[in-house]
Amino acid sequence: NAGVTQTPKFRVLKTGQSMTLLCAQDMNHEYMYWYRQDPGMGLRLIHYSVGEGTTAKGEVPDGYNVSRLKKQNFLLGLESAAPSQTSVYFCASSWENYNEQFFGPGTRLTVL
Amino acid sequence: ELKVEQNPLFLSMQEGKNYTIYCNYSTTSDRLYWYRQDPGKSLESLFVLLSNGAVKQEGRLMASLDTKARLSTLHITAAVHDLSATYFCAVDSGSRLTFGEGTQLTVNP
């Protein structure tokens, strides 16, 4: 039982490049989330999903897209990376109607 | 818009001392969560508080929730170095959580 996993763990991009972060969970959770964590700003919600095939915007969605084609996977895409997207990205998941969220190990992204 | 404020944001304390971290939030919610994050690591769930008056204890940490005052506290008893970490509260607003900025706790020998 791996819980929540994220791929990759580290990545360095150049401005304008694109990439996709993968989150997978094996707990059959309905809800999944992408956050970014920056020093002094806590965790900010980028996008989330309340079920397969559904997505919604969080606090800071600009510059990101997401997809939830399978219940266990939630993908976060950066189409044209910018230095302001340098951050640590966390994925989380939870059961429906019980929002204790379980977090993945994080992806440290640097955009040069 | 739900706002969650923690204080203090930074806390340096001596081993053996007691202290309380406060989490205030701006709109009605009956559910609140506390998380711990060690440097360079992910977030780990500590407490789940699901109703007014809820109190949970684990070792030297005790969390409580007062939904009428929109306040949760995380009390540390006889602190030890292993408790050094950043602690986040998060308020449930339906299908999502809003996190406080975090309290960075350092326990000194």
Coordinates of N, CA and C in Angstrom, one line a residue:
Chain A
N1 N 0.8 -1.2 0.0 CA 0.0 0.0 0.0 C 0.9 1.2 0.0
A2 N 1.1 1.9 -1.2 CA 2.0 2.9 -1.3 C 1.5 4.3 -0.8
G3 N 0.1 4.4 -0.7 CA -0.5 5.7 -0.3 C -0.5 6.6 -1.5
V4 N 0.1 7.8 -1.4 CA 0.1 8.8 -2.4 C 1.5 8.9 -2.9
T5 N 1.7 8.8 -4.2 CA 3.1 8.9 -4.8 C 3.1 10.0 -5.8
Q6 N 4.2 10.6 -6.0 CA 4.4 11.7 -7.0 C 5.6 11.4 -7.8
T7 N 5.5 11.8 -9.1 CA 6.6 11.6 -10.1 C 6.7 12.9 -10.9
P8 N 7.9 13.5 -11.1 CA 9.2 13.1 -10.5 C 9.3 13.7 -9.1
K9 N 10.4 13.5 -8.5 CA 10.7 14.1 -7.2 C 11.4 15.5 -7.3
F10 N 12.2 15.6 -8.3 CA 12.9 16.9 -8.6 C 12.9 17.1 -10.1
R11 N 12.8 18.4 -10.5 CA 12.9 18.7 -11.9 C 13.4 20.1 -12.1
V12 N 14.3 20.3 -13.1 CA 14.7 21.7 -13.4 C 14.2 22.0 -14.9
L13 N 13.6 23.0 -15.1 CA 13.0 23.4 -16.4 C 13.6 24.8 -16.8
K14 N 13.6 25.0 -18.1 CA 13.9 26.3 -18.6 C 12.6 27.1 -18.8
T15 N 12.7 28.4 -18.7 CA 11.5 29.2 -19.0 C 10.9 28.8 -20.4
G16 N 9.6 28.6 -20.4 CA 8.9 28.2 -21.6 C 8.7 26.7 -21.9
Q17 N 9.5 25.9 -21.2 CA 9.3 24.5 -21.3 C 8.0 24.0 -20.7
S18 N 7.6 22.8 -21.1 CA 6.4 22.2 -20.5 C 6.7 21.0 -19.7
M19 N 5.9 20.6 -18.8 CA 6.1 19.3 -18.1 C 4.8 18.9 -17.5
T20 N 4.7 17.6 -17.1 CA 3.5 17.1 -16.4 C 4.0 16.4 -15.1
L21 N 3.3 16.7 -14.0 CA 3.6 16.0 -12.8 C 2.5 15.0 -12.6
L22 N 2.9 13.8 -12.2 CA 1.9 12.7 -12.0 C 1.7 12.5 -10.5
C23 N 0.5 12.3 -10.1 CA 0.1 11.9 -8.8 C -0.7 10.6 -8.8
A24 N -0.4 9.7 -8.0 CA -1.1 8.4 -8.0 C -1.5 8.0 -6.6
Q25 N -2.7 7.5 -6.3 CA -3.0 7.1 -5.0 C -3.7 5.7 -5.1
D26 N -3.5 4.9 -4.1 CA -4.0 3.5 -4.1 C -5.0 3.3 -3.0
M27 N -5.6 4.3 -2.5 CA -6.5 4.2 -1.4 C -8.0 4.4 -1.8
N28 N -8.2 4.4 -3.1 CA -9.6 4.5 -3.7 C -10.2 5.8 -3.2
H29 N -9.4 6.9 -3.0 CA -10.0 8.2 -2.6 C -10.7 8.8 -3.8
E30 N -11.8 9.5 -3.5 CA -12.6 10.2 -4.5 C -12.0 11.5 -4.8
Y31 N -11.5 12.2 -3.8 CA -11.0 13.6 -4.0 C -9.5 13.6 -4.1
M32 N -9.0 14.5 -5.0 CA -7.5 14.7 -5.2 C -7.2 16.1 -5.4
Y33 N -6.0 16.5 -4.9 CA -5.7 18.0 -4.9 C -4.2 18.2 -5.3
W34 N -4.0 19.4 -5.9 CA -2.6 19.8 -6.1 C -2.4 21.1 -5.4
Y35 N -1.3 21.2 -4.6 CA -0.9 22.4 -3.9 C 0.5 22.8 -4.3
R36 N 0.7 24.1 -4.1 CA 2.1 24.5 -4.1 C 2.5 25.1 -2.8
Q37 N 3.8 25.0 -2.4 CA 4.2 25.5 -1.1 C 5.4 26.4 -1.4
D38 N 5.3 27.6 -1.0 CA 6.3 28.6 -1.1 C 6.7 29.1 0.3
P39 N 7.9 29.5 0.5 CA 8.3 30.0 1.8 C 7.4 31.1 2.3
G40 N 7.0 31.0 3.5 CA 6.2 32.1 4.2 C 4.7 32.1 3.7
M41 N 4.3 31.2 2.8 CA 3.0 31.3 2.2 C 2.1 30.1 2.5
G42 N 2.6 29.2 3.3 CA 1.8 28.0 3.5 C 1.5 27.2 2.3
L43 N 0.4 26.5 2.3 CA 0.0 25.7 1.1 C -1.1 26.4 0.4
R44 N -1.0 26.5 -0.9 CA -2.0 27.1 -1.7 C -2.6 26.1 -2.7
L45 N -3.9 26.0 -2.8 CA -4.5 25.1 -3.7 C -4.5 25.5 -5.1
I46 N -4.0 24.7 -6.0 CA -4.0 25.0 -7.4 C -5.2 24.6 -8.1
H47 N -5.5 23.3 -8.2 CA -6.7 22.7 -8.7 C -7.0 21.5 -7.9
Y48 N -8.3 21.0 -8.0 CA -8.6 19.8 -7.3 C -9.7 19.1 -8.1
S49 N -10.0 17.9 -7.7 CA -10.9 17.0 -8.4 C -11.7 16.3 -7.3
V50 N -13.1 16.3 -7.6 CA -14.0 15.5 -6.7 C -14.4 14.2 -7.2
G51 N -13.8 13.8 -8.3 CA -14.1 12.5 -8.9 C -13.5 12.4 -10.3
E52 N -13.5 11.1 -10.7 CA -12.9 10.9 -12.1 C -13.6 11.7 -13.1
G53 N -12.8 12.4 -13.9 CA -13.4 13.2 -15.0 C -13.8 14.6 -14.6
T54 N -13.6 14.9 -13.3 CA -14.0 16.3 -12.9 C -12.8 17.0 -12.4
T55 N -12.7 18.3 -12.6 CA -11.7 19.2 -12.0 C -12.3 20.5 -11.7
A56 N -11.6 21.2 -10.8 CA -12.1 22.6 -10.4 C -10.9 23.4 -10.0
K57 N -11.0 24.7 -10.1 CA -9.9 25.6 -9.8 C -9.8 25.9 -8.3
G58 N -8.6 26.1 -7.9 CA -8.4 26.5 -6.5 C -8.0 27.9 -6.4
E59 N -7.1 28.3 -5.5 CA -6.8 29.7 -5.3 C -5.9 30.2 -6.4
V60 N -4.9 29.4 -6.8 CA -3.9 29.9 -7.8 C -3.8 29.0 -9.0
P61 N -4.8 29.0 -9.8 CA -4.9 28.0 -11.0 C -4.1 28.5 -12.2
D62 N -3.8 29.8 -12.3 CA -3.3 30.4 -13.6 C -1.9 29.7 -13.9
G63 N -1.8 29.3 -15.2 CA -0.5 28.7 -15.6 C -0.5 27.2 -15.5
Y64 N -1.5 26.6 -14.9 CA -1.6 25.2 -14.7 C -2.8 24.6 -15.3
N65 N -2.7 23.3 -15.8 CA -3.9 22.6 -16.1 C -3.8 21.2 -15.5
V66 N -5.0 20.6 -15.4 CA -5.0 19.3 -14.7 C -6.0 18.4 -15.5
S67 N -5.8 17.1 -15.2 CA -6.7 16.1 -15.8 C -6.8 14.9 -14.8
R68 N -8.0 14.3 -14.8 CA -8.3 13.2 -13.9 C -9.0 12.2 -14.7
L69 N -8.3 11.5 -15.6 CA -8.9 10.5 -16.5 C -9.2 9.2 -15.8
K70 N -8.4 8.9 -14.8 CA -8.6 7.7 -14.0 C -8.7 8.1 -12.5
K71 N -9.5 7.4 -11.8 CA -9.7 7.8 -10.4 C -8.4 7.8 -9.6
Q72 N -7.5 6.9 -9.9 CA -6.3 6.9 -9.0 C -5.2 7.9 -9.4
N73 N -5.4 8.6 -10.6 CA -4.3 9.5 -11.0 C -4.8 10.9 -11.2
F74 N -4.0 11.9 -10.9 CA -4.3 13.3 -11.1 C -3.0 13.9 -11.6
L75 N -3.1 14.5 -12.8 CA -2.0 15.1 -13.5 C -2.0 16.6 -13.4
L76 N -0.9 17.2 -13.2 CA -0.7 18.6 -13.2 C 0.2 19.0 -14.3
G77 N -0.3 19.9 -15.2 CA 0.6 20.3 -16.4 C 0.9 21.7 -16.3
L78 N 2.2 22.0 -16.7 CA 2.6 23.4 -16.9 C 2.9 23.5 -18.4
E79 N 2.2 24.3 -19.1 CA 2.3 24.4 -20.6 C 3.5 25.2 -21.0
S80 N 3.8 26.3 -20.2 CA 4.9 27.2 -20.5 C 5.5 27.7 -19.2
A81 N 6.4 27.0 -18.7 CA 6.9 27.3 -17.3 C 7.5 28.7 -17.2
A82 N 7.3 29.3 -16.0 CA 7.8 30.6 -15.7 C 8.6 30.5 -14.4
P83 N 9.5 31.3 -14.2 CA 10.3 31.3 -12.9 C 9.4 31.4 -11.7
S84 N 8.3 32.1 -11.8 CA 7.3 32.2 -10.7 C 6.7 30.9 -10.3
Q85 N 6.9 29.9 -11.1 CA 6.3 28.6 -10.8 C 7.4 27.7 -10.1
T86 N 8.5 28.2 -9.8 CA 9.5 27.5 -8.9 C 8.9 27.3 -7.6
S87 N 8.8 26.1 -7.1 CA 8.0 25.8 -5.9 C 8.2 24.3 -5.6
V88 N 7.6 24.0 -4.4 CA 7.4 22.5 -4.1 C 6.0 22.2 -4.3
Y89 N 5.7 21.2 -5.1 CA 4.3 20.8 -5.4 C 3.9 19.6 -4.6
F90 N 2.8 19.6 -3.9 CA 2.3 18.5 -3.2 C 1.0 18.1 -3.8
C91 N 0.8 16.8 -3.9 CA -0.5 16.2 -4.2 C -1.1 15.6 -3.0
A92 N -2.4 15.6 -2.9 CA -3.0 15.0 -1.7 C -4.3 14.3 -2.2
S93 N -4.8 13.4 -1.3 CA -6.1 12.8 -1.7 C -6.9 12.6 -0.4
S94 N -8.2 12.4 -0.5 CA -9.1 12.2 0.6 C -10.3 11.4 0.2
W95 N -11.0 10.9 1.2 CA -12.3 10.3 0.9 C -13.4 11.4 0.7
E96 N -14.5 11.0 0.0 CA -15.6 11.9 -0.1 C -16.2 12.2 1.3
N97 N -16.6 13.4 1.5 CA -17.2 13.8 2.8 C -16.4 13.6 4.0
Y98 N -15.1 13.3 3.9 CA -14.3 13.2 5.1 C -12.9 13.7 4.6
N99 N -12.6 15.0 5.0 CA -11.6 15.6 4.2 C -10.2 15.6 4.9
E100 N -9.9 14.6 5.7 CA -8.5 14.4 6.1 C -7.7 14.0 4.9
Q101 N -6.8 14.9 4.5 CA -6.0 14.7 3.3 C -4.7 14.0 3.6
F102 N -4.3 13.1 2.7 CA -3.1 12.3 2.8 C -2.2 12.9 1.7
F103 N -1.0 13.2 2.0 CA -0.1 13.9 1.1 C 1.0 13.0 0.5
G104 N 1.3 13.3 -0.7 CA 2.5 12.7 -1.4 C 3.8 13.3 -0.9
P105 N 4.9 12.8 -1.3 CA 6.2 13.3 -0.9 C 6.7 14.6 -1.4
G106 N 6.0 15.1 -2.5 CA 6.4 16.4 -3.0 C 7.2 16.3 -4.2
T107 N 7.1 17.3 -5.1 CA 8.0 17.5 -6.3 C 8.6 18.9 -6.2
R108 N 10.0 18.9 -6.2 CA 10.7 20.2 -6.1 C 11.0 20.6 -7.5
L109 N 10.4 21.7 -8.0 CA 10.5 22.2 -9.3 C 11.2 23.5 -9.3
T110 N 12.2 23.6 -10.2 CA 13.0 24.9 -10.4 C 12.8 25.3 -11.8
V111 N 12.4 26.5 -12.0 CA 12.3 27.0 -13.4 C 13.3 28.2 -13.6
L112 N 14.3 28.0 -14.5 CA 15.4 28.9 -14.7 C 15.0 29.9 -15.8
Chain B
E1 N -14.7 34.7 1.6 CA -13.5 33.9 1.4 C -13.0 33.5 2.8
L2 N -12.8 32.2 3.0 CA -12.3 31.7 4.2 C -10.8 32.1 4.5
K3 N -10.5 32.7 5.6 CA -9.2 33.0 6.0 C -8.8 32.3 7.3
V4 N -7.6 31.7 7.3 CA -7.1 31.0 8.4 C -5.8 31.6 8.9
E5 N -5.8 32.0 10.2 CA -4.6 32.6 10.7 C -4.0 31.9 11.9
Q6 N -2.8 31.6 11.9 CA -2.1 30.9 13.0 C -1.2 31.9 13.7
N7 N -1.1 31.8 15.0 CA -0.1 32.5 15.7 C 0.4 31.7 16.9
P8 N 1.6 31.8 17.2 CA 2.6 32.6 16.5 C 3.1 31.9 15.2
L9 N 3.7 32.6 14.3 CA 4.3 32.0 13.1 C 5.6 31.3 13.4
F10 N 6.3 31.9 14.4 CA 7.6 31.3 14.8 C 7.6 31.2 16.3
L11 N 8.1 30.0 16.8 CA 8.1 29.8 18.2 C 9.3 29.0 18.6
S12 N 10.1 29.6 19.5 CA 11.3 29.0 20.0 C 11.1 28.8 21.5
M13 N 11.2 27.5 21.9 CA 10.9 27.3 23.3 C 11.9 26.3 23.8
Q14 N 12.0 26.2 25.2 CA 13.0 25.3 25.8 C 12.3 24.0 26.1
E15 N 13.1 23.0 26.1 CA 12.6 21.7 26.5 C 12.0 21.8 27.9
G16 N 10.9 21.0 28.0 CA 10.2 21.0 29.3 C 9.2 22.0 29.5
K17 N 9.1 23.0 28.6 CA 8.1 24.1 28.8 C 6.8 23.7 28.1
N18 N 5.8 24.5 28.4 CA 4.5 24.3 27.8 C 4.2 25.5 26.9
Y19 N 3.4 25.3 25.8 CA 3.0 26.4 25.0 C 1.8 26.0 24.2
T20 N 1.1 27.1 23.7 CA -0.1 26.9 22.8 C 0.0 27.6 21.5
I21 N -0.3 26.9 20.4 CA -0.4 27.5 19.1 C -1.9 27.7 18.8
Y22 N -2.2 28.9 18.3 CA -3.6 29.2 18.0 C -3.9 29.3 16.5
C23 N -5.1 28.8 16.2 CA -5.6 28.8 14.8 C -7.0 29.5 14.8
N24 N -7.1 30.6 14.2 CA -8.4 31.3 14.1 C -8.8 31.3 12.6
Y25 N -10.1 31.2 12.4 CA -10.6 31.1 11.0 C -11.9 32.0 10.9
S26 N -12.2 32.4 9.7 CA -13.1 33.5 9.5 C -14.6 33.1 9.2
T27 N -14.8 31.9 8.8 CA -16.2 31.5 8.5 C -16.5 30.2 9.2
T28 N -17.8 29.9 9.2 CA -18.3 28.8 10.0 C -17.7 27.5 9.4
S29 N -17.2 26.6 10.2 CA -16.8 25.3 9.9 C -16.8 24.4 11.1
D30 N -17.2 23.1 10.9 CA -17.2 22.2 12.1 C -16.0 21.3 12.0
R31 N -15.1 21.4 11.0 CA -14.1 20.4 10.9 C -12.7 21.2 10.7
L32 N -11.8 20.7 11.5 CA -10.4 21.3 11.4 C -9.4 20.2 11.6
Y33 N -8.3 20.4 10.9 CA -7.2 19.4 10.9 C -5.9 20.0 11.3
W34 N -5.1 19.3 12.0 CA -3.7 19.7 12.2 C -2.7 18.8 11.6
Y35 N -1.7 19.4 11.0 CA -0.7 18.6 10.3 C 0.7 19.0 10.8
R36 N 1.6 18.1 10.6 CA 3.0 18.4 11.0 C 3.9 18.2 9.7
Q37 N 4.9 19.1 9.6 CA 5.8 19.0 8.5 C 7.2 19.2 9.0
D38 N 8.1 18.2 8.8 CA 9.5 18.3 9.1 C 10.2 18.9 7.9
P39 N 11.3 19.5 8.1 CA 12.0 20.2 7.0 C 12.3 19.3 5.8
G40 N 11.9 19.7 4.6 CA 12.2 19.0 3.4 C 11.3 17.8 3.2
K41 N 10.3 17.6 4.1 CA 9.4 16.5 4.1 C 8.0 16.9 3.7
S42 N 7.1 15.9 3.6 CA 5.7 16.1 3.3 C 4.9 16.4 4.6
L43 N 3.6 16.6 4.5 CA 2.8 16.8 5.6 C 2.2 15.5 6.1
E44 N 2.2 15.4 7.5 CA 1.6 14.3 8.1 C 0.5 14.7 9.0
S45 N -0.6 13.9 8.9 CA -1.8 14.2 9.6 C -1.6 14.0 11.1
L46 N -2.0 14.9 12.0 CA -1.8 14.8 13.4 C -3.2 14.6 14.1
F47 N -4.1 15.5 13.8 CA -5.4 15.4 14.5 C -6.5 15.8 13.5
V48 N -7.6 15.1 13.8 CA -8.9 15.4 13.0 C -9.9 15.8 14.0
L49 N -10.4 17.0 14.0 CA -11.4 17.6 14.9 C -12.7 17.8 14.1
L50 N -13.7 17.1 14.5 CA -14.9 17.1 13.7 C -16.2 17.7 14.3
S51 N -16.1 18.3 15.5 CA -17.2 18.9 16.0 C -16.8 19.9 17.1
N52 N -17.8 20.7 17.5 CA -17.5 21.7 18.5 C -17.2 21.0 19.8
G53 N -16.1 21.5 20.5 CA -15.7 20.8 21.7 C -14.8 19.6 21.6
A54 N -14.5 19.3 20.4 CA -13.6 18.1 20.2 C -12.3 18.3 20.8
V55 N -11.7 17.3 21.4 CA -10.4 17.3 22.0 C -9.7 16.0 21.6
K56 N -8.5 16.1 21.1 CA -7.7 14.9 20.8 C -6.3 15.1 21.4
Q57 N -5.8 14.0 21.9 CA -4.4 14.1 22.5 C -3.6 12.9 21.9
E58 N -2.3 13.3 21.7 CA -1.4 12.3 21.2 C 0.0 12.6 21.9
G59 N 0.4 11.9 22.9 CA 1.7 12.2 23.5 C 1.6 13.5 24.2
R60 N 2.6 14.4 23.8 CA 2.7 15.7 24.4 C 1.9 16.8 23.7
L61 N 1.1 16.4 22.7 CA 0.3 17.3 21.9 C -1.2 17.1 22.2
M62 N -1.9 18.2 22.4 CA -3.4 18.1 22.5 C -4.0 19.2 21.7
A63 N -5.0 18.8 20.9 CA -5.7 19.8 20.0 C -7.2 19.9 20.5
S64 N -7.7 21.1 20.3 CA -9.1 21.3 20.7 C -9.8 22.2 19.6
L65 N -11.1 22.2 19.6 CA -11.8 23.0 18.6 C -13.0 23.6 19.3
D66 N -13.1 24.9 19.1 CA -14.3 25.7 19.5 C -14.9 26.4 18.3
T67 N -15.9 25.8 17.7 CA -16.5 26.3 16.5 C -17.2 27.6 16.7
K68 N -17.7 27.8 17.9 CA -18.4 29.1 18.1 C -17.5 30.3 18.1
A69 N -16.3 30.1 18.6 CA -15.2 31.1 18.6 C -14.4 31.0 17.4
R70 N -14.6 30.0 16.5 CA -13.8 29.8 15.3 C -12.3 29.8 15.7
L71 N -12.0 28.9 16.6 CA -10.7 28.8 17.2 C -10.3 27.4 17.5
S72 N -9.1 27.0 17.1 CA -8.5 25.7 17.5 C -7.2 26.0 18.2
T73 N -6.9 25.2 19.1 CA -5.6 25.3 19.8 C -4.8 24.0 19.7
L74 N -3.5 24.1 19.7 CA -2.6 23.0 19.7 C -1.7 23.2 20.9
H75 N -1.9 22.5 22.0 CA -1.1 22.7 23.2 C 0.0 21.7 23.3
I76 N 1.2 22.2 23.6 CA 2.4 21.4 23.7 C 2.7 21.3 25.2
T77 N 2.9 20.1 25.7 CA 3.2 19.9 27.1 C 4.6 19.4 27.3
A78 N 5.4 20.0 28.1 CA 6.8 19.5 28.4 C 7.5 19.2 27.1
A79 N 7.7 20.2 26.3 CA 8.3 20.1 24.9 C 9.6 19.3 25.0
V80 N 9.8 18.5 23.9 CA 11.1 17.8 23.7 C 11.5 18.2 22.3
H81 N 12.8 18.0 22.0 CA 13.4 18.4 20.7 C 12.7 17.8 19.5
D82 N 12.3 16.5 19.7 CA 11.6 15.8 18.6 C 10.4 16.5 18.1
L83 N 9.8 17.4 18.8 CA 8.6 18.1 18.4 C 9.0 19.3 17.5
S84 N 10.2 19.6 17.3 CA 10.6 20.7 16.4 C 10.1 20.3 15.0
A85 N 9.3 21.2 14.4 CA 8.7 21.0 13.1 C 7.8 22.2 12.8
T86 N 7.2 22.2 11.6 CA 6.2 23.2 11.3 C 4.8 22.6 11.4
Y87 N 3.9 23.3 12.1 CA 2.6 22.8 12.4 C 1.6 23.7 11.6
F88 N 0.7 23.0 10.9 CA -0.3 23.7 10.1 C -1.7 23.3 10.6
C89 N -2.6 24.3 10.7 CA -4.0 23.9 10.8 C -4.6 24.1 9.5
A90 N -5.7 23.4 9.3 CA -6.4 23.5 8.0 C -7.9 23.4 8.3
V91 N -8.7 24.3 7.7 CA -10.1 24.3 8.0 C -10.9 23.8 6.8
D92 N -11.8 22.9 7.0 CA -12.6 22.3 6.0 C -13.8 23.2 5.6
S93 N -13.8 23.4 4.3 CA -14.9 24.2 3.7 C -15.7 23.4 2.6
G94 N -16.0 22.2 2.9 CA -16.7 21.4 2.0 C -15.7 20.4 1.3
S95 N -15.5 20.6 0.0 CA -14.6 19.6 -0.7 C -13.1 20.0 -0.7
R96 N -12.8 21.1 0.1 CA -11.4 21.5 0.1 C -11.0 22.0 1.5
L97 N -9.7 22.1 1.7 CA -9.1 22.7 2.9 C -8.5 24.0 2.7
T98 N -8.5 24.9 3.6 CA -7.8 26.1 3.6 C -6.8 26.1 4.7
F99 N -5.5 26.2 4.4 CA -4.4 26.1 5.4 C -4.0 27.4 6.0
G100 N -3.6 27.4 7.2 CA -2.9 28.5 7.8 C -1.5 28.5 7.3
E101 N -0.8 29.6 7.6 CA 0.6 29.8 7.2 C 1.6 28.8 7.8
G102 N 1.2 28.3 8.9 CA 2.1 27.4 9.6 C 2.8 28.1 10.8
T103 N 3.1 27.3 11.8 CA 3.9 27.7 12.9 C 5.2 26.9 13.0
Q104 N 6.3 27.6 12.8 CA 7.6 26.9 12.9 C 8.1 26.8 14.3
L105 N 8.1 25.6 14.8 CA 8.4 25.4 16.2 C 9.8 24.9 16.4
T106 N 10.6 25.5 17.2 CA 12.0 25.0 17.5 C 12.1 24.8 19.0
V107 N 12.4 23.6 19.4 CA 12.6 23.2 20.8 C 14.1 23.1 21.1
N108 N 14.5 24.0 22.0 CA 16.0 24.0 22.3 C 16.3 23.2 23.6
P109 N 17.4 22.6 23.6 CA 17.8 21.8 24.8 C 17.9 22.8 26.0

